[in-house]
XYZ file of C-alpha atoms in Angstrom:
311
model
C 37.871 85.273 123.925
C 36.588 85.206 126.162
C 38.077 84.689 125.100
C 37.120 81.428 122.725
C 40.731 81.785 121.016
C 42.864 81.876 124.064
C 41.621 79.997 126.518
C 40.243 77.413 124.134
C 40.584 73.664 126.114
C 44.680 72.507 127.103
C 44.779 70.151 125.021
C 44.123 72.005 121.524
C 46.136 74.804 121.667
C 49.591 73.273 122.604
C 48.997 71.175 119.340
C 49.676 73.907 115.834
C 48.654 71.299 113.822
C 45.147 71.268 114.548
C 45.602 74.996 113.232
C 47.825 74.229 110.245
C 45.366 71.947 108.785
C 42.311 74.754 109.476
C 44.066 76.676 107.462
C 45.076 74.852 104.456
C 41.894 73.807 104.489
C 40.424 76.980 104.035
C 42.880 78.262 101.453
C 42.653 75.931 99.493
C 38.096 76.700 99.786
C 39.201 80.576 99.044
C 41.433 79.029 95.969
C 38.487 77.881 94.268
C 36.505 80.188 94.987
C 38.838 83.406 94.166
C 38.243 85.192 90.374
C 41.557 85.592 88.022
C 41.592 89.927 87.867
C 41.063 89.253 83.826
C 37.712 88.287 84.245
C 34.481 90.529 84.157
C 32.465 91.521 87.465
C 29.602 89.862 88.778
C 26.767 91.269 89.930
C 23.474 89.962 91.583
C 20.232 91.618 90.034
C 17.431 90.151 90.977
C 17.889 86.087 91.753
C 19.929 86.269 88.080
C 24.096 86.625 88.110
C 25.513 88.511 85.101
C 28.341 90.180 84.521
C 29.134 93.987 84.288
C 30.369 95.202 81.473
C 34.178 97.215 83.276
C 36.114 93.742 82.918
C 38.335 94.255 86.554
C 42.424 94.673 85.739
C 44.646 93.847 88.006
C 46.832 97.189 89.610
C 49.624 98.013 87.433
C 54.009 96.923 88.162
C 54.633 98.413 91.596
C 51.116 99.517 92.599
C 50.111 96.311 93.993
C 49.334 96.627 97.850
C 50.744 93.293 99.345
C 48.415 92.298 102.618
C 49.480 93.780 106.573
C 48.372 92.827 109.640
C 47.162 95.773 111.454
C 49.662 97.223 114.494
C 46.770 97.434 117.175
C 42.928 96.307 117.679
C 40.397 99.161 118.523
C 37.155 97.936 120.013
C 36.016 98.333 116.603
C 37.728 95.185 115.727
C 37.324 93.294 119.029
C 34.064 93.411 118.490
C 33.230 93.341 114.746
C 35.808 90.039 114.455
C 33.693 88.635 117.747
C 30.041 89.117 116.427
C 31.782 87.893 112.595
C 33.008 84.836 114.433
C 29.479 84.077 116.162
C 27.759 85.031 112.412
C 30.060 82.863 110.526
C 29.412 80.263 113.579
C 25.479 80.147 113.039
C 25.391 80.845 110.495
C 28.143 80.184 107.424
C 30.454 76.908 106.787
C 31.569 76.936 110.333
C 27.711 76.299 111.327
C 27.958 73.661 107.810
C 31.626 72.077 109.107
C 30.151 71.797 112.555
C 26.884 69.711 111.523
C 28.806 67.307 109.296
C 30.779 66.710 112.827
C 27.858 66.172 114.944
C 26.825 63.890 112.376
C 29.036 61.233 113.285
C 28.676 58.731 116.203
C 30.622 58.477 118.791
C 31.840 54.476 117.560
C 33.095 55.536 114.632
C 35.074 58.488 115.260
C 36.687 59.358 118.964
C 35.949 62.197 120.993
C 39.605 63.462 120.374
C 38.890 63.225 116.536
C 35.745 65.007 116.818
C 37.415 67.172 118.871
C 39.736 68.127 116.792
C 37.466 68.655 113.800
C 35.553 70.817 115.497
C 38.564 72.943 116.492
C 39.885 73.389 112.255
C 36.073 74.403 111.766
C 36.586 77.270 114.682
C 40.154 78.301 113.644
C 39.479 77.989 110.459
C 36.536 80.508 110.703
C 38.292 82.802 113.202
C 41.818 82.445 110.184
C 39.344 83.396 107.326
C 37.325 86.901 108.647
C 41.069 87.392 109.577
C 42.812 87.148 106.909
C 40.313 89.907 105.908
C 42.046 92.601 107.952
C 45.942 92.004 106.834
C 46.750 88.770 109.193
C 48.224 86.035 107.725
C 45.614 82.676 106.461
C 48.418 80.983 109.873
C 49.101 80.327 113.087
C 51.291 83.490 112.978
C 48.662 85.144 111.688
C 46.646 83.774 114.558
C 49.235 84.194 117.348
C 49.131 87.695 116.991
C 45.395 88.802 116.608
C 45.841 87.637 119.973
C 48.615 88.912 121.553
C 46.789 91.869 120.624
C 43.883 91.472 121.849
C 44.980 90.742 124.594
C 46.585 94.454 124.849
C 43.998 95.659 123.941
C 41.520 93.298 126.376
C 43.711 94.583 129.853
C 43.390 98.135 128.853
C 39.616 98.405 127.843
C 36.574 99.454 130.522
C 35.378 96.748 132.710
C 32.409 97.021 131.150
C 34.087 96.881 127.730
C 35.775 93.860 128.821
C 32.743 91.705 130.845
C 31.110 92.815 127.331
C 33.762 90.551 124.749
C 33.783 87.713 127.646
C 30.168 87.448 126.736
C 30.371 87.625 123.200
C 33.304 84.889 123.545
C 31.685 82.491 125.533
C 28.365 82.010 123.566
C 30.332 81.677 120.704
C 32.196 79.195 122.385
C 29.123 77.820 123.459
C 27.342 77.737 120.448
C 30.496 75.451 119.222
C 30.865 73.380 121.405
C 26.527 72.458 121.457
C 26.712 72.264 117.759
C 30.136 69.664 117.142
C 28.469 67.914 119.957
C 24.834 68.005 119.293
C 23.898 69.193 122.557
C 21.024 70.902 123.756
C 21.596 75.085 123.520
C 19.711 75.024 127.098
C 21.855 72.286 128.163
C 21.844 73.445 132.001
C 25.448 72.419 132.649
C 26.849 74.518 129.600
C 24.946 77.446 130.769
C 26.643 77.172 134.060
C 28.990 79.708 135.045
C 31.776 78.319 138.416
C 32.737 80.510 140.402
C 37.282 80.283 140.523
C 37.915 78.752 144.282
C 35.748 75.767 142.871
C 36.718 76.180 138.630
C 40.191 76.316 141.015
C 39.515 73.722 142.761
C 38.793 71.509 139.822
C 41.991 72.281 138.218
C 43.881 71.656 140.566
C 42.457 67.067 140.508
C 42.134 67.641 136.748
C 46.307 68.474 137.373
C 47.308 65.989 140.179
C 45.587 63.254 138.266
C 47.258 63.958 134.777
C 50.934 63.548 137.526
C 49.459 60.430 138.751
C 52.552 57.371 137.878
C 49.906 55.556 135.700
C 48.884 58.345 133.497
C 52.587 59.715 132.834
C 53.932 56.128 132.635
C 50.389 55.120 129.988
C 52.324 58.027 127.737
C 55.922 57.329 127.525
C 55.362 53.861 126.640
C 52.944 54.297 123.974
C 54.906 56.934 122.625
C 58.059 54.781 122.661
C 56.356 51.678 121.273
C 56.562 54.849 117.999
C 57.966 53.954 114.898
C 60.600 56.570 114.042
C 61.897 57.662 110.771
C 62.795 59.966 109.126
C 60.402 62.990 109.173
C 60.098 64.160 112.760
C 57.265 66.008 111.981
C 55.447 63.218 111.581
C 56.977 61.683 114.791
C 55.486 64.497 116.835
C 52.314 64.463 115.493
C 51.657 61.190 116.652
C 53.613 62.443 120.357
C 50.532 64.790 120.238
C 47.993 63.020 119.597
C 48.682 60.099 122.214
C 49.077 62.679 124.725
C 45.374 63.909 123.427
C 44.109 60.767 123.624
C 45.879 59.765 127.066
C 44.547 63.399 128.574
C 40.959 62.708 127.429
C 40.528 58.928 128.069
C 43.030 58.167 131.202
C 42.534 61.550 132.264
C 39.044 62.668 132.300
C 37.296 59.858 131.454
C 39.373 56.993 132.718
C 39.115 55.657 136.568
C 36.260 53.455 138.437
C 35.113 57.245 138.923
C 35.721 59.364 136.188
C 37.080 62.723 136.727
C 33.711 64.136 134.843
C 31.905 62.444 136.835
C 33.718 63.065 139.392
C 33.359 66.904 139.499
C 29.654 66.930 139.131
C 29.174 67.574 134.680
C 27.856 64.187 133.852
C 29.068 61.158 131.839
C 31.469 60.154 128.780
C 31.875 62.725 125.777
C 28.498 64.755 126.950
C 30.491 65.305 130.769
C 33.923 66.228 128.571
C 31.878 69.018 126.984
C 30.015 70.783 129.815
C 33.647 70.594 132.016
C 35.582 72.384 128.782
C 33.176 74.134 128.231
C 32.862 75.888 132.140
C 36.409 75.312 132.459
C 37.138 77.875 129.690
C 36.291 80.511 131.797
C 38.686 80.729 133.773
C 42.021 78.815 132.513
C 44.105 82.360 132.943
C 44.219 82.654 136.026
C 47.178 82.755 137.316
C 46.517 79.232 140.272
C 44.840 77.414 137.466
C 47.653 77.635 134.660
C 49.869 77.305 137.338
C 48.358 73.949 138.036
C 48.048 73.062 134.512
C 50.604 74.065 133.327
C 53.061 72.438 135.991
C 51.309 69.024 135.124
C 51.785 69.161 131.332
C 54.995 70.214 131.983
C 55.596 66.356 133.756
C 53.173 64.765 130.693
C 54.592 66.497 127.870
C 59.202 64.828 128.798
C 56.815 61.863 129.606
C 55.695 61.723 125.456
C 59.742 62.785 125.409
C 58.699 66.409 123.923
C 59.155 70.032 125.288
C 57.555 73.521 124.792
C 59.792 74.515 121.737
C 58.633 71.091 119.868
C 54.985 72.205 120.974
C 54.997 76.307 119.514
C 56.237 74.674 116.394
C-alpha cells in the first residue's frame, strides 16, 4: 500500500527471514491467548471477567472449517485491512512493539537491526489481520494478499486508488516516525516528491550501488563467512551483509553521504526520511529498472541469486 506492504524499502522486501520472524512472533502470541475448545466461554460484565454458563464445544468430526483465503479482494476488504492495520499501528500491539524499538539508542542497535525489527512489527501486524480473513500467517499468505490487492487496485477508479494510496502512505509514515522517534510533523517525512526528481534520486542510488568499492566490499565480506552445512544460515548472513553495506556504504557512506546529497539530512534520520519519501515511487517502471539492475549486481557480488532471495 502506498502501498507500504508493496513498496517497503528494497533492502527489506528481498529478505523473507524478516517476515518469517514476525510471523513466528505473532503466532506465538496467538497460541498464548488461545482458549481450548473445552473451556467455558468468557464475557466481560462491567469490570469483571466472568465465565458464560454454556461452554463451547468442538465441531463434530468432519464439520471443521479449515481457514481458506478469499479468492479476490474487494473495496470493503482493501479499505478495512488498511484501516485495521493503521489502528493496530496507532493503538495496538504494533504500536507497543514500535515504541519499544524507538527506545533503543543508535549506539546499542544499528540502523539495519532497528529497521529489521520495525519491519517485523509492521509485517507481523499485517499478517495477524490477514489471518482473520483466512490467509495463511506466513509470507505466502501476505504475498497472495498483495497480489490480489494489486489486481484490485489496477481495476479500481482513480478516486479509490488515490484514497488507498493516501491511507497506505499515512500508515507507513506512522510506522517510521514511531520506530525512529521522529516528530509526526517532520517536514521531510510529509514531503511528496514529483516523479522526475524521484527518478533522479534513484538513478543516483543505483549508480552508487554499482560502484566497484561497494561491490568489492560485499564480495569480500561474504567470502569471509564461515561455511557450514546450514545453507539457510549462510544465506541469512549474506543477506545481512548486503543490507548493512547498502545502508552504511551506499546511503550513509562517502565524503558526502547520499542522503545528504539528496537533501534528506544526515544519519539514521536522513535515511528514514529518504525511504519514507521514495516509497511513493518504487513501482514506477524507470525507478524499478534502476534498482532492479543494480540489485542484480549486488546479489551477484554476494554470491546470491533472485531464486535464493525469494526462497
